[in-house]
Amino acid sequence: MLLGGRLLTGLACGIASLVAPVYISEIAYPEVRGLLGSCVQLMVVIGILLAYLAGWVLEWRWLAVLGCVPPSFMLLLMCCMPETPRFLLTQHKRQEAMAAMQFLWGSEQGWEEPPVRAEHQGFRLVQLRRPGIYKPFIIGVSLMAFQQLSGINAVMFYAESIFEEAKFKDSSLASVVVGVIQVLFTAIAALVMDRAGRRLLLALSGVVMVFSTSAFGAYFKLTQDGPSNSSHVDLLTPVSMEPTDASVGLAWLAVGSMCLFIAGFAVGWGPIPWLLMSEIFPLHVKGVATGVCVLTNWLMAFLVTKEFSSLMEVLRPYGAFWLASAFCIFSVLFTLACVPETKGKTLEQITAHFEGR
């Protein structure tokens, strides 16, 4: 029963992670699309933080029951929401699309009707030859891959152990501290998204992650080379049986690096790949293309989480985190070279940019 519940929960989360950003991007004004699109990730990290806090006072059974409340509200409230006008136009339901637009925007002012032609309905592999299709496809898949290759899951996995090494009295507080940092900086990103722009925040986020993962690697290199440690570091045990002031100081280097990394990730590479995924694809391929992007994200998350321990055995812990730092460097270069700015543009203008119009 537990496995069945986890399977259904995973299926539902996968569907929601695909549909929610797309739905929001299609109903939002261009001027606030970044704010509303970033709220998807903001709600995710708020939910994680609330789960951490509830876990202190509830056993797992009641925690699972509590998890039924938000989706129940969503189920009821979505019954009152219309389908997106853009989707209705692809179904040649113009009158319903205008009614939905009136409900969502209050008027037709600022609306740019997407071109809907019969031959553009659905996705075919031959369409990948078109720049308007393959360019956003490469960008979307790459963003999702770089998000996971940054090492976020590895850092989160070892957060509690790092706090233990820093001599926190209650190492379970690590989860709450991490959750608060995620919520705070994701909220900041959401507020400045439509002023600073996606490219700037992605590049800034990537630079912060480069420095923090490099410092992480330096911490493991220094602790491994210490006189009281063997040549192989077990991250699940303290640095030494009786930590010295120096080892505790190094542990604080790890804590600082971890907090900086999480803050940097939350500002850019946490919310923006999901936001851009919902913005860059043409209407007629959005369903398939966003599905491939979400599949890439979850597949990379699975592979990184599963293989990171093996990678640390081969490269040592410091090598694994320096490799993550290298991927962060590549992510910054990719952002500057390939990712267009979508701030303030309609979805139709973004599509026209990729098509060279």
C-alpha positions as a printed Julia matrix, in Angstrom:
357×3 Matrix{Float64}:
   0.0    0.0     0.0
   2.85   2.36    0.85
   4.57   1.66   -2.45
   1.31   2.16   -4.33
   0.76   5.47   -2.55
   4.26   6.63   -3.38
   3.77   5.6    -7.01
   0.54   7.57   -7.33
   2.03  10.56   -5.5
   5.03  10.56   -7.82
   2.76  10.35  -10.86
   0.67  13.27   -9.62
   3.75  15.37   -8.8
   5.18  14.68  -12.25
   1.98  15.81  -13.94
   1.71  18.91  -11.75
   5.35  19.89  -12.35
   4.6   19.85  -16.09
   1.15  21.42  -16.2
   1.34  24.12  -13.52
   4.14  26.26  -15.09
   2.58  25.98  -18.55
  -0.9   26.93  -17.33
   0.44  29.95  -15.44
   2.55  31.16  -18.36
  -0.45  31.02  -20.71
  -2.81  32.99  -18.47
  -0.39  35.62  -17.09
   0.33  39.13  -18.33
   3.86  39.38  -19.79
   4.72  42.02  -17.17
   4.07  39.65  -14.26
   4.67  36.27  -15.88
   8.06  35.94  -14.21
   6.6   36.64  -10.78
   3.7   34.23  -11.19
   5.83  31.56  -12.87
   8.4   31.71  -10.06
   5.62  31.22   -7.54
   5.45  27.56   -8.62
   8.9   26.94   -7.17
   8.13  29.23   -4.24
   5.09  27.17   -3.31
   7.19  24.0    -3.61
   9.85  25.21   -1.16
   7.21  26.6     1.21
   5.57  23.17    1.19
   8.91  21.51    1.92
   9.54  23.89    4.84
   6.06  23.27    6.26
   6.66  19.53    5.96
   9.92  19.9     7.92
   8.11  21.85   10.65
   5.14  19.46   10.76
   7.54  16.54   11.0
   8.66  17.77   14.41
   5.2   17.35   15.91
   3.47  14.7    13.78
   4.23  11.08   13.12
   4.52  10.0     9.49
   0.95   8.69    9.21
  -0.6   12.03   10.19
   1.96  13.82    8.05
   0.7   11.83    5.07
  -2.91  12.75    5.93
  -1.89  16.41    6.19
  -0.4   16.14    2.71
  -3.87  15.45    1.33
  -5.1   18.94    2.24
  -3.33  21.1    -0.42
  -4.23  18.89   -3.41
  -7.82  18.7    -2.17
  -8.03  22.51   -2.2
  -6.43  22.6    -5.65
  -8.94  20.06   -6.97
 -11.86  22.16   -5.74
 -10.5   25.53   -6.85
  -9.43  24.38  -10.31
 -13.04  23.48  -11.01
 -13.68  27.25  -11.07
 -10.82  28.04  -13.46
 -11.21  28.2   -17.25
  -9.03  26.51  -19.83
  -6.31  28.81  -21.19
  -7.38  31.04  -24.09
  -4.44  29.88  -26.21
  -5.43  26.24  -25.89
  -9.06  27.03  -26.7
  -7.96  28.82  -29.86
  -6.06  25.74  -31.01
  -9.35  23.88  -30.65
 -11.06  26.57  -32.79
 -13.21  27.66  -29.83
 -12.82  31.4   -30.25
 -15.93  32.4   -28.3
 -14.89  30.31  -25.3
 -11.36  31.71  -25.57
 -12.69  35.28  -25.42
 -14.83  34.38  -22.39
 -11.8   32.85  -20.65
  -9.74  35.93  -21.44
 -12.47  38.16  -20.02
 -12.48  36.07  -16.84
  -8.68  36.07  -16.48
  -7.7   39.55  -17.7
 -10.93  41.5   -17.52
 -10.53  42.7   -21.12
  -8.85  41.9   -24.43
  -6.35  44.76  -24.05
  -2.76  43.61  -24.54
  -3.8   40.27  -25.99
  -1.85  39.06  -28.98
  -3.66  36.2   -30.66
  -1.33  33.32  -31.53
  -1.26  32.13  -35.13
  -3.22  28.91  -35.3
  -3.07  26.99  -38.55
  -4.35  23.52  -39.24
  -0.98  22.2   -40.32
   0.57  23.28  -37.02
  -1.62  21.15  -34.82
   0.3   18.45  -32.98
   3.97  17.53  -32.96
   5.9   15.64  -35.63
   9.58  14.71  -35.58
  10.15  16.45  -38.91
   9.42  19.75  -37.14
  12.7   19.42  -35.22
  14.44  20.71  -38.35
  12.93  24.15  -37.77
  14.94  26.67  -35.7
  11.76  27.68  -33.92
  11.48  24.13  -32.58
  14.97  22.72  -32.1
  16.49  25.85  -30.51
  14.03  26.06  -27.59
  14.1   22.25  -27.37
  17.87  22.24  -26.82
  17.67  25.14  -24.37
  14.86  23.57  -22.33
  16.48  20.13  -22.05
  19.9   21.64  -21.27
  18.52  23.87  -18.53
  16.88  20.9   -16.84
  20.06  18.82  -17.09
  22.3   21.6   -15.73
  19.89  22.2   -12.86
  20.46  18.67  -11.56
  24.15  18.46  -12.51
  24.81  21.47  -10.28
  24.78  19.04   -7.34
  21.73  20.38   -5.52
  20.5   16.93   -4.47
  23.94  15.93   -3.19
  24.19  19.08   -1.08
  20.69  18.59    0.34
  21.39  14.93    1.1
  24.42  15.73    3.28
  23.03  18.89    4.9
  22.29  17.27    8.27
  25.72  15.58    8.45
  27.43  18.89    7.74
  25.5   20.61   10.52
  26.47  17.8    12.89
  30.14  18.35   12.1
  29.69  22.06   12.85
  28.58  21.02   16.38
  24.96  22.09   16.12
  23.14  20.96   19.25
  20.14  19.83   17.22
  21.28  18.66   13.8
  17.65  18.21   12.69
  17.52  22.0    12.72
  19.54  21.77    9.49
  16.42  20.89    7.51
  14.56  23.93    8.81
  17.51  26.26    8.19
  17.84  24.96    4.63
  14.08  25.33    4.1
  14.06  28.93    5.37
  16.95  29.86    3.06
  15.16  28.28    0.1
  11.91  30.13    0.81
  13.59  33.49    1.44
  15.74  33.57   -1.7
  13.09  32.01   -3.96
  10.73  34.77   -2.82
  13.4   37.38   -3.6
  13.88  35.86   -7.05
  10.13  35.95   -7.7
   9.92  39.63   -6.74
  12.81  40.75   -8.97
  12.27  38.3   -11.84
  10.39  40.73  -14.09
  12.83  43.58  -13.42
  16.22  41.87  -13.39
  15.41  39.36  -16.13
  15.95  35.62  -16.47
  19.45  35.64  -18.0
  20.96  37.91  -15.34
  19.56  35.86  -12.47
  20.64  32.58  -14.09
  24.18  33.87  -14.62
  24.41  35.34  -11.1
  23.04  32.13   -9.61
  25.54  30.05  -11.56
  28.5   32.17  -10.42
  27.44  31.85   -6.77
  27.14  28.07   -7.16
  30.6   27.88   -8.77
  32.22  29.54   -5.75
  30.18  27.6    -3.18
  30.78  24.15   -4.72
  34.48  25.0    -5.1
  34.58  25.89   -1.4
  32.75  22.66   -0.64
  35.41  20.73   -2.5
  38.15  22.64   -0.67
  36.56  21.71    2.66
  36.59  17.99    1.85
  40.13  18.25    0.49
  41.36  19.91    3.69
  39.59  17.46    5.99
  40.86  14.5     3.99
  44.42  15.77    4.2
  44.14  16.37    7.95
  46.26  14.25   10.3
  43.29  12.66   12.03
  41.59  11.45    8.87
  42.11   8.49    6.6
  42.49   8.81    2.86
  38.81   8.0     2.38
  36.2   10.33    3.87
  32.85   9.02    5.04
  30.47  11.96    4.9
  28.02  10.25    7.21
  30.41  10.34   10.18
  32.01  13.31   11.94
  35.35  14.6    10.72
  37.03  13.07   13.77
  35.95  11.24   16.88
  36.9   14.22   19.05
  36.7   17.3    16.85
  39.31  19.97   17.38
  38.69  23.68   17.01
  40.28  23.5    13.57
  37.94  20.73   12.39
  34.91  22.6    13.74
  36.12  25.71   11.93
  36.41  23.76    8.71
  32.93  22.39    9.29
  31.68  25.96    9.46
  33.3   26.51    6.07
  31.09  23.68    4.82
  28.01  25.17    6.48
  28.69  28.57    4.93
  29.32  27.03    1.51
  26.13  25.0     1.74
  23.99  28.0     2.73
  25.55  30.1    -0.04
  24.94  27.35   -2.57
  21.29  26.93   -1.59
  20.74  30.7    -1.69
  22.37  30.94   -5.11
  20.38  28.01   -6.44
  17.1   29.43   -5.13
  17.71  32.8    -6.81
  18.15  31.4   -10.3
  18.63  27.76  -11.16
  15.82  26.63   -8.87
  12.82  28.49  -10.37
  14.01  29.8   -13.75
  14.42  26.54  -15.73
  10.78  25.72  -14.93
   9.73  29.25  -15.87
  11.63  29.27  -19.17
  10.33  25.81  -20.02
   6.82  27.24  -19.94
   7.73  30.29  -22.05
   9.98  29.25  -24.93
   8.03  26.54  -26.78
   5.51  27.24  -29.55
   1.95  26.39  -28.7
   1.61  23.41  -31.03
   4.6   21.51  -29.56
   4.4   22.7   -25.97
   2.8   19.54  -24.61
   5.43  17.16  -25.98
   8.38  19.52  -25.47
   7.59  20.35  -21.84
   7.02  16.66  -21.18
  10.51  15.85  -22.48
  11.98  18.63  -20.32
  10.26  17.38  -17.17
  11.34  13.81  -17.96
  14.92  15.03  -18.36
  14.78  16.81  -15.02
  13.47  13.86  -13.03
  15.71  11.38  -14.85
  18.81  13.47  -14.12
  17.71  13.88  -10.5
  17.42  10.09  -10.21
  20.81   9.47  -11.81
  22.66  12.11   -9.78
  21.14  10.94   -6.51
  21.8    7.28   -7.29
  25.35   7.62   -8.61
  26.75  10.44   -6.5
  28.08   8.09   -3.81
  29.82   5.98   -6.46
  31.23   9.14   -7.99
  32.68  10.15   -4.63
  34.42   6.8    -4.33
  36.06   7.28   -7.72
  36.87  11.0    -7.57
  36.91  11.39   -3.76
  34.4   13.82   -2.21
  36.39  16.93   -3.14
  36.65  15.76   -6.76
  32.9   15.14   -6.97
  32.08  18.65   -5.79
  34.71  20.21   -8.03
  33.08  18.34  -10.91
  29.76  19.92   -9.89
  31.56  23.28   -9.9
  32.69  22.6   -13.47
  29.1   21.89  -14.51
  28.07  25.18  -12.88
  30.7   26.97  -14.99
  29.3   25.33  -18.12
  25.8   26.39  -17.07
  26.88  30.04  -16.83
  28.55  29.91  -20.25
  25.51  28.19  -21.75
  23.22  30.86  -20.28
  25.26  33.73  -21.68
  25.65  32.11  -25.1
  22.28  30.48  -25.77
  19.47  31.58  -23.44
  17.45  34.57  -24.71
  15.86  37.13  -22.42
  12.1   36.65  -22.22
  11.34  39.45  -19.74
   8.35  41.54  -20.79
   7.73  39.63  -24.04
   4.55  37.86  -25.02
   4.74  34.14  -25.76
   4.17  34.95  -29.42
   7.12  37.35  -29.46
   9.35  34.7   -27.88
   8.31  32.19  -30.56
   9.0   34.79  -33.27
  12.49  35.36  -31.83
  13.42  31.7   -32.24
  11.93  31.61  -35.74
  13.99  34.66  -36.73
  10.99  36.88  -37.37
